[in-house]
C-alpha positions as a Python dict, from the first residue, in 0.01 Angstrom:
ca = {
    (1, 'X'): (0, 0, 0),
    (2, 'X'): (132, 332, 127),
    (3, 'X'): (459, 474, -96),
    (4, 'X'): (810, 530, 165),
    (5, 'X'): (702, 950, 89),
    (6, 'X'): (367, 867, 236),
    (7, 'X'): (506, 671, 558),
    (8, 'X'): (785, 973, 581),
    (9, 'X'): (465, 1198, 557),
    (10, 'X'): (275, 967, 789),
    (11, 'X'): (559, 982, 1037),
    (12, 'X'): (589, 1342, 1050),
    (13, 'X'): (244, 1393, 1084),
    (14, 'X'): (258, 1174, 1395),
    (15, 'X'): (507, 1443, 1528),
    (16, 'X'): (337, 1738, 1491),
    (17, 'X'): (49, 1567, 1626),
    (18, 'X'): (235, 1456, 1955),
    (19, 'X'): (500, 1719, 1991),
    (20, 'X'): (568, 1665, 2341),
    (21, 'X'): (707, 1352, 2254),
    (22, 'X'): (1006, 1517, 2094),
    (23, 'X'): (1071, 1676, 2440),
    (24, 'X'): (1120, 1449, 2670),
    (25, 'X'): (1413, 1521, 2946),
    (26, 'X'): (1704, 1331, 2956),
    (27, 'X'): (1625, 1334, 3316),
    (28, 'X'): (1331, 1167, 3317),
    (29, 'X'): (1361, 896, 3079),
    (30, 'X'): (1392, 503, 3231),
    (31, 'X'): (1751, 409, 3331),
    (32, 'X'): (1860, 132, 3058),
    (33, 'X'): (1793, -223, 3192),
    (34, 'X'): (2128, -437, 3260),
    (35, 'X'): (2288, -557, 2953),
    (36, 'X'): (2485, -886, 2884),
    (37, 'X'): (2834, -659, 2865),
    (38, 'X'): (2718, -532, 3201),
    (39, 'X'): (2757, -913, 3337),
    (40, 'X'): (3036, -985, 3202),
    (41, 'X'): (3239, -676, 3325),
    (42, 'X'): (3101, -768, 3651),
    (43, 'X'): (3215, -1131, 3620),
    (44, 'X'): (3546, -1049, 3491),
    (45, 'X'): (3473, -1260, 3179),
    (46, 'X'): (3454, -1177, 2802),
    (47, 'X'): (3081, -1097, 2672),
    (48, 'X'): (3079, -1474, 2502),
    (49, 'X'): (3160, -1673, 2788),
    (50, 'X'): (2895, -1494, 2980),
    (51, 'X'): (2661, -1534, 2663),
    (52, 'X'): (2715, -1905, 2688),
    (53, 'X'): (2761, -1972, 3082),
    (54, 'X'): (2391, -1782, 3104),
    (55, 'X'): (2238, -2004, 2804),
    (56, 'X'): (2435, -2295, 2956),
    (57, 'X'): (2602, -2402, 2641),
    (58, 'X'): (2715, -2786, 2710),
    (59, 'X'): (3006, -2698, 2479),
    (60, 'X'): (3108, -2425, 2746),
    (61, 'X'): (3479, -2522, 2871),
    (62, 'X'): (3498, -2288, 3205),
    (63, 'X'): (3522, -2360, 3555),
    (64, 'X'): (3214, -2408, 3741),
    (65, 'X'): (3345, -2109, 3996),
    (66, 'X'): (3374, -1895, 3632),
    (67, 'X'): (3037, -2005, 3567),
    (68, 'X'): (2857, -1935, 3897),
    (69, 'X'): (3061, -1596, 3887),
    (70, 'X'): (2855, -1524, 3581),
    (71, 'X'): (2539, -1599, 3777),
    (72, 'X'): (2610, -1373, 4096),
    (73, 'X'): (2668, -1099, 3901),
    (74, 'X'): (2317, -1178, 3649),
    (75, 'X'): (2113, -1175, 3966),
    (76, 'X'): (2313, -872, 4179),
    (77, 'X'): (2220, -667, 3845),
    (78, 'X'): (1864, -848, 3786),
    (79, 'X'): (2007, -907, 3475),
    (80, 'X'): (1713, -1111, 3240),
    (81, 'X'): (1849, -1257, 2937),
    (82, 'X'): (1504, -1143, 2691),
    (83, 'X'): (1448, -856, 2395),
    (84, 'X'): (1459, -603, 2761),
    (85, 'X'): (1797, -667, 2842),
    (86, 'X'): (1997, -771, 2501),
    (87, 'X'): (2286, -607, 2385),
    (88, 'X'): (2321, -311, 2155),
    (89, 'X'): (2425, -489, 1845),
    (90, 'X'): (2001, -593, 1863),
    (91, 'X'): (1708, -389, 1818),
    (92, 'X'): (1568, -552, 2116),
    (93, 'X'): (1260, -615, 1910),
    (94, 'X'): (1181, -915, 2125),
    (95, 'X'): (1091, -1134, 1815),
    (96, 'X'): (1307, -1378, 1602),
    (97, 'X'): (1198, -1524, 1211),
    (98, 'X'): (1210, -1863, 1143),
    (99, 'X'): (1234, -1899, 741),
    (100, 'X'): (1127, -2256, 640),
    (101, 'X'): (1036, -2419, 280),
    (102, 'X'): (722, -2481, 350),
    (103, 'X'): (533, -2407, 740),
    (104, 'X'): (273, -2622, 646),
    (105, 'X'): (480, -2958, 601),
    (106, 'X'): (430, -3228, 900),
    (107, 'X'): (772, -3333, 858),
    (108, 'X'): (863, -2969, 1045),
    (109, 'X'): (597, -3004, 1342),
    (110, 'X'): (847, -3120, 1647),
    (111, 'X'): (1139, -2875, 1492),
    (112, 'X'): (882, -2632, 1543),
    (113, 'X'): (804, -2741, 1849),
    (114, 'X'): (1128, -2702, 1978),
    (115, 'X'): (1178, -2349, 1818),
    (116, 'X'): (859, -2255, 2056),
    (117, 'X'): (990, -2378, 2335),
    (118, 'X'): (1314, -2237, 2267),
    (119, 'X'): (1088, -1872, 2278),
    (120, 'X'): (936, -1931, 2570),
    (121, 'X'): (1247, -1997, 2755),
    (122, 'X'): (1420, -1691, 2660),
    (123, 'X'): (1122, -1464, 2640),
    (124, 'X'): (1130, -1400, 2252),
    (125, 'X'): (860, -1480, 1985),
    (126, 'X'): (892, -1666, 1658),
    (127, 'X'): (768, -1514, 1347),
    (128, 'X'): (733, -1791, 1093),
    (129, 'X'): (789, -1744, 667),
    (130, 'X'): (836, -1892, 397),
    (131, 'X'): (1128, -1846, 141),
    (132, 'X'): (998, -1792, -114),
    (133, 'X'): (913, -1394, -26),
    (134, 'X'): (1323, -1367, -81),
    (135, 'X'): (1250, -1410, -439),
    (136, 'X'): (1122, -1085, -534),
    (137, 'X'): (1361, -922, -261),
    (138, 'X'): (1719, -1075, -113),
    (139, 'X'): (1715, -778, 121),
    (140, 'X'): (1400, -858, 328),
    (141, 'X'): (1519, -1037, 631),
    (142, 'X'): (1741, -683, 639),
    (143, 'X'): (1463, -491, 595),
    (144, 'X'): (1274, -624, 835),
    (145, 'X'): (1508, -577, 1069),
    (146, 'X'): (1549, -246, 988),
    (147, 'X'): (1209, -190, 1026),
    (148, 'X'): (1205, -305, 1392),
    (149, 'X'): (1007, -598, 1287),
    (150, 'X'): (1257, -920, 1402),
    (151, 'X'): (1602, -946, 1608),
    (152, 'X'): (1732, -1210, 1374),
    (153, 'X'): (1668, -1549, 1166),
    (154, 'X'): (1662, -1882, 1188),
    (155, 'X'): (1664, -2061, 837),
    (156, 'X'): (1617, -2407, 694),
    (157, 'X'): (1761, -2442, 379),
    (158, 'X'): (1635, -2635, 77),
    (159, 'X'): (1747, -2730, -268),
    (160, 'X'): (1551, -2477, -429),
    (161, 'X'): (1687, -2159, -110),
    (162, 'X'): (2056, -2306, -15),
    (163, 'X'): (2283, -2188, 182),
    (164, 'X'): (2428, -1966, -85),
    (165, 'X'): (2135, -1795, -155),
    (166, 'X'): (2164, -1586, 168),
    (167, 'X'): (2501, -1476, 146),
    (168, 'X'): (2322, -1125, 187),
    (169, 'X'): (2309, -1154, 525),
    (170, 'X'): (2651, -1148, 609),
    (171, 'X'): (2691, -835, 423),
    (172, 'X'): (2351, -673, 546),
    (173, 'X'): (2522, -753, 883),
    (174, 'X'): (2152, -947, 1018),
    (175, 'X'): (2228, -1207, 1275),
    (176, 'X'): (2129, -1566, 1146),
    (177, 'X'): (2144, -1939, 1210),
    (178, 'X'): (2069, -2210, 964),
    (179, 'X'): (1956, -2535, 1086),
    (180, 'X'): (2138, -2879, 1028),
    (181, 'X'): (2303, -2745, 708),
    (182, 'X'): (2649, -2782, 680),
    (183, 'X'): (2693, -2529, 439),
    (184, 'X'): (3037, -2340, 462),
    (185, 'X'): (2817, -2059, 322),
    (186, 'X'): (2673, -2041, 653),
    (187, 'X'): (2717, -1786, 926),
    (188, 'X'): (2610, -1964, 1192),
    (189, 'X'): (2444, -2296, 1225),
    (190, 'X'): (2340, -2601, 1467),
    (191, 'X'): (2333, -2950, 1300),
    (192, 'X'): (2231, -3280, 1354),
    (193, 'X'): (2439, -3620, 1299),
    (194, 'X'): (2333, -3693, 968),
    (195, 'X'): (2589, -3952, 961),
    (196, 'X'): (2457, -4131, 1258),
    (197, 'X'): (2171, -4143, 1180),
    (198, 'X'): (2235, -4339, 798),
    (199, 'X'): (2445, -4537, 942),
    (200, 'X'): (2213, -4646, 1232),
    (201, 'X'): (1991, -4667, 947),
    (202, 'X'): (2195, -4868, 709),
    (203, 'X'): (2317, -5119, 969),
    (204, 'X'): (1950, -5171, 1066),
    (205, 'X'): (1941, -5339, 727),
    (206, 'X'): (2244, -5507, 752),
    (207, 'X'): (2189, -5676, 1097),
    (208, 'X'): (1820, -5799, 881),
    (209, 'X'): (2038, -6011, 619),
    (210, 'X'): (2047, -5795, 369),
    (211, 'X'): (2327, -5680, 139),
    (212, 'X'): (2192, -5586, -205),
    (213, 'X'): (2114, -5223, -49),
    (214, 'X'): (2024, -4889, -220),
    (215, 'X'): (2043, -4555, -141),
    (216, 'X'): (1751, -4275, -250),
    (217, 'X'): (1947, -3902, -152),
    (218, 'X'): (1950, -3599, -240),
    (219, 'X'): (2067, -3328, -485),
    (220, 'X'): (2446, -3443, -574),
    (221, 'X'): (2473, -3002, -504),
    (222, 'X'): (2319, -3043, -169),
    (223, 'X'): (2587, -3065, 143),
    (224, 'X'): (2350, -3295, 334),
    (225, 'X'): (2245, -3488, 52),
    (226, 'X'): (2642, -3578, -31),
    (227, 'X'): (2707, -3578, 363),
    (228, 'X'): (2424, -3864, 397),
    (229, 'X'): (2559, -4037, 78),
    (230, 'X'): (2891, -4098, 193),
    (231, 'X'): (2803, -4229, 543),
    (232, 'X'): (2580, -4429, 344),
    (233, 'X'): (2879, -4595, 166),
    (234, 'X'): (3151, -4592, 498),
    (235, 'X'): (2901, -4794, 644),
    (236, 'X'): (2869, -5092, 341),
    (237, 'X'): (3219, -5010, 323),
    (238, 'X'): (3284, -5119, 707),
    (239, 'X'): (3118, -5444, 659),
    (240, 'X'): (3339, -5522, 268),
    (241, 'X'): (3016, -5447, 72),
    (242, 'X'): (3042, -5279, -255),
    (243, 'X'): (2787, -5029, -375),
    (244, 'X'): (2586, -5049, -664),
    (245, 'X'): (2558, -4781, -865),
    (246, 'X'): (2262, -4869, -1050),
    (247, 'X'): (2049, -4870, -692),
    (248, 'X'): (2191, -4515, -601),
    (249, 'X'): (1955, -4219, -688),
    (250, 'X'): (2011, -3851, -633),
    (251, 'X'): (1695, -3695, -773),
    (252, 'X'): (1581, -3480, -411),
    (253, 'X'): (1424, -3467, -95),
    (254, 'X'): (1079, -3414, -200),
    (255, 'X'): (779, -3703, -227),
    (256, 'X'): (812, -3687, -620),
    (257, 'X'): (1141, -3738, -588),
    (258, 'X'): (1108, -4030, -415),
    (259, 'X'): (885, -4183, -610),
    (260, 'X'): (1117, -4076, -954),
    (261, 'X'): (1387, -4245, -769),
    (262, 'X'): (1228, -4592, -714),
    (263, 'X'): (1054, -4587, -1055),
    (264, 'X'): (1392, -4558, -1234),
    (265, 'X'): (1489, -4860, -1056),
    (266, 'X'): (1265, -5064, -1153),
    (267, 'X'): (1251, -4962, -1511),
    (268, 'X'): (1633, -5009, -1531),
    (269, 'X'): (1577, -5394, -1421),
    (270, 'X'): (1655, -5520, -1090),
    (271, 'X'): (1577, -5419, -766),
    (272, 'X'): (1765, -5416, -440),
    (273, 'X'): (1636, -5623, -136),
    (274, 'X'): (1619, -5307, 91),
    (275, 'X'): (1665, -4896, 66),
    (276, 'X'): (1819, -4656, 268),
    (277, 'X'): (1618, -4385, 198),
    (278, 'X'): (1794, -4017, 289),
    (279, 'X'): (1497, -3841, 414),
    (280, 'X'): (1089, -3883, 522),
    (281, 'X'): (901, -3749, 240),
    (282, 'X'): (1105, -3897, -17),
    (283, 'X'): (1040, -4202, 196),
    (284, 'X'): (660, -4192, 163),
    (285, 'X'): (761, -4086, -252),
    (286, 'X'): (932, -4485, -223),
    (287, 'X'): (620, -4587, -69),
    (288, 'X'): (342, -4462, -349),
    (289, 'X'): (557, -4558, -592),
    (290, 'X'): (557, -4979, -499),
    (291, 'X'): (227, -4933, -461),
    (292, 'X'): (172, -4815, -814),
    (293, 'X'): (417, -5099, -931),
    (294, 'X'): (266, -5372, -741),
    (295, 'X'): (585, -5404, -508),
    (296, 'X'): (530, -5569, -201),
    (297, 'X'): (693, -5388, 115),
    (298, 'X'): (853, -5536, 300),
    (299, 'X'): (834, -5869, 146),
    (300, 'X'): (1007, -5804, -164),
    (301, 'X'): (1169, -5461, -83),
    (302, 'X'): (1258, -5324, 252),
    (303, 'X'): (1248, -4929, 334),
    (304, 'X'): (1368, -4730, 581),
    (305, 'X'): (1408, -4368, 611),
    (306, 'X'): (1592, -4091, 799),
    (307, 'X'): (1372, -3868, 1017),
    (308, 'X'): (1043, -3949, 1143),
    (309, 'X'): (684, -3771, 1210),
    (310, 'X'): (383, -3869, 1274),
    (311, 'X'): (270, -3952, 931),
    (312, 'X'): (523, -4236, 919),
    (313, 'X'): (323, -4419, 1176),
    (314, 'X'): (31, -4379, 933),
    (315, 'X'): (152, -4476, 598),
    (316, 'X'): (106, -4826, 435),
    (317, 'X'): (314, -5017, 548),
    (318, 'X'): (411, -4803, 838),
    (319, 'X'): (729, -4645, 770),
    (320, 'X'): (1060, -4777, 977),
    (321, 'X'): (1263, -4461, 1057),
    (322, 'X'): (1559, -4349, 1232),
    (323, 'X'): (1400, -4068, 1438),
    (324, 'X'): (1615, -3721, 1505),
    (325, 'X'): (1623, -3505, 1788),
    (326, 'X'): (1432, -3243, 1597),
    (327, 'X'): (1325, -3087, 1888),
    (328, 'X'): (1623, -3035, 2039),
    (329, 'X'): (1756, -2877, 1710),
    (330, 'X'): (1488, -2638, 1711),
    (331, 'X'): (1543, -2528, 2097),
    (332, 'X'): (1917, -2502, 2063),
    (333, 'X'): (1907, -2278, 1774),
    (334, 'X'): (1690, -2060, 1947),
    (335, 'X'): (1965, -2001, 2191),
    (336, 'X'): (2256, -2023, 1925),
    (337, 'X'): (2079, -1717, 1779),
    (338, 'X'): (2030, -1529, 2075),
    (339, 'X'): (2424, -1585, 2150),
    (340, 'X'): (2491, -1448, 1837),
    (341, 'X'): (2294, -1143, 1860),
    (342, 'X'): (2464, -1071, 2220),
    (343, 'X'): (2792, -1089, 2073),
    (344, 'X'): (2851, -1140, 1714),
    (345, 'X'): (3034, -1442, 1756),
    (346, 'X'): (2980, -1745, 1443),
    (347, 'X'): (2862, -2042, 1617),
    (348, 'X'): (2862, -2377, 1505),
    (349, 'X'): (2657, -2652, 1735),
    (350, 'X'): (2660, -2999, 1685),
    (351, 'X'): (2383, -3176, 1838),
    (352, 'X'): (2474, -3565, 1968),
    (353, 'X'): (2257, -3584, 2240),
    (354, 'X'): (1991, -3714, 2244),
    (355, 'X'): (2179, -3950, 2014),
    (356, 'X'): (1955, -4069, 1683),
    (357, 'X'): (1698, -4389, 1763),
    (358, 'X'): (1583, -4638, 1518),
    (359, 'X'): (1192, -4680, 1557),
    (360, 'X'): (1067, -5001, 1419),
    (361, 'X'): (767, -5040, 1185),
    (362, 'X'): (625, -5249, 920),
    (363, 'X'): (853, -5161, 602),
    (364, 'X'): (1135, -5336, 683),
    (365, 'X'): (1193, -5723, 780),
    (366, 'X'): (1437, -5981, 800),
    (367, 'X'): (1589, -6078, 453),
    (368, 'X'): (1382, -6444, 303),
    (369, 'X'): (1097, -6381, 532),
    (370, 'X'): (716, -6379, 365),
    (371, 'X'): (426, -6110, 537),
    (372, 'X'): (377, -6436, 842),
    (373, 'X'): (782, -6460, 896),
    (374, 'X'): (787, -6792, 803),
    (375, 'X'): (1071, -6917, 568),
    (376, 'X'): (1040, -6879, 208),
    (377, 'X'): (1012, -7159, -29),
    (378, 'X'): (1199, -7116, -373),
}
């Protein structure tokens, strides 16, 4: 790997080689393409509400005339909104990062998704990482912008790479969202409604009969793990149920986690009739672990999770989820970031359309019904 003396070296070399290139005319040089401030002077509107008008932000409260305003003046200037034609505070690199835990996980395959789609629509393209690089340097998402490498980042924080870990961007001054965390320590962010979807979740349980129901979450540190928790207990709350505290775990998102959390159960005596379960992989963690203990799912414990992917379909039984608009996360933050880039605004998107949707499987059923759904015989 070449030392920052031998890439000065390197570079200077390349200008002795090429020395023409240090004297080109102003003259001659390509006019600058139409920028976003160009529009909006032309509009009469502030760079943001152009930003958002052109991106057509739902969330945008303008007048349609303000907002086809902004449009006549995008197409008199053949304004395009890509990595060409951004504003100065980017490098107009053309590329965006996308920091996630782990690129390889299934659960992540339709946020992807929409994160690609999100590109193609605005004419960018997503580098993909994984956090853990920030552990030898907090400075790299600067440094690679710096570098000319990316315009700015999207990031999906975890337990182990929170919110708070990345406080270094606001002072680096690198433009950022974080996806559906709700993390005052972040800049930017779009989310999803988390509390929709447990309660969607947790009344799918209620409307099967039951009412001794446990909750598997998250880190008790974790914003959406303590989010998710406490729509978790409005909801039993709503219908005059207490919560035990002896069926609520908070050991993590990951498989092993799950399967900690439903062992404990069990070892500290009785079991609940169902489980809310606060995310997917600690989900299928609840799953391996009956197995191991002989539990029968769903006849003697029903599960259901928030978020769904493909594997859910697969697992035994087949997991009943409440399935989030992943994709739609992914696209809007795409645009959220771009936004931000154009004008330095903070932006803070909360996604409620499409609205959270229960898909029904094989690990949950109707309280006192056996494998055949006929009634049980004490």
């Amino acid at each position: 790997m070449q030392t920052r003396a031998e890439d000065d070296e390197s570079i200077a070399a390349t200008a002795r080689a090429f020395p023409e290139a240090e004297q080109v005319s102003p003259d001659i040089r390509r006019p600058r393409p139409p920028q976003l401030r160009d529009v909006a002077r032309a509009a009469d509107v502030s760079i943001s509400v152009a930003s958002r008008a052109l991106n057509r932000d739902p969330n945008l409260r303008a007048r349609e005339t303000t907002i086809e305003r902004v449009f006549a003046a995008a197409r008199e200037l053949q304004y395009r909104a890509n990595a060409a034609g951004r504003s100065l505070r980017t490098r107009a690199v053309g590329a965006i990062g996308v920091i996630l835990p782990d690129v390889n996980n299934p659960f992540f395959s339709e946020l992807l998704s929409g994160i690609e789609e999100g590109c193609d629509e605005n004419d960018v393209m997503p580098l993909f990482g994984r956090a853990e690089r920030l552990n030898d340097n907090p400075h790299l998402l600067r440094n690679l912008v710096n570098e000319g490498r990316a315009d700015g980042f999207l990031i999906q924080p975890t337990d182990v790479f929170p919110a708070a870990a990345f406080r270094t961007l606001a002072v680096d001054r690198v433009s950022s969202v974080f996806l559906n965390s709700h993390s005052v320590d972040a800049q930017s962010s779009v989310v999803l409604d988390d509390r929709a979807g447990i309660a969607l979740a947790t009344r799918h349980l209620l409307d099967l009969g039951h009412r001794r129901v446990g909750f598997v979450g998250g880190l008790p540190d974790n914003d959406n793990a303590s989010l998710r928790r406490e729509a978790f207990e409005a909801t039993m709350a709503a219908m005059g149920l207490t919560v035990e505290r002896r069926w609520v775990t908070d050991r993590g998102f990951a498989f092993a986690d799950g399967q900690r959390a439903l062992g404990e159960m069990v070892d500290a005596g009785e079991l609940p009739s169902a489980l809310v379960v606060a995310t997917h992989n600690a989900a299928l963690g609840v799953l391996r672990e009956s197995l191991t203990r002989g539990i029968d799912i769903p006849t003697s414990l029903s599960v259901v999770s928030l978020h769904d992917s493909p594997a859910a379909a697969y697992s035994w039984p087949a997991l009943t989820s409440v399935r989030m608009p992943l994709r739609e996360l992914g696209r809007r933050a795409v645009s959220t970031l771009l936004q931000v880039m154009d004008d330095g605004i903070p932006r803070h998107e909360f996604i409620t359309d499409p609205a959270p949707h229960l898909v029904m499987r094989e690990s949950t059923r109707e309280r006192g019904l056996s494998r055949l759904h006929t009634p049980r015989r004490d």
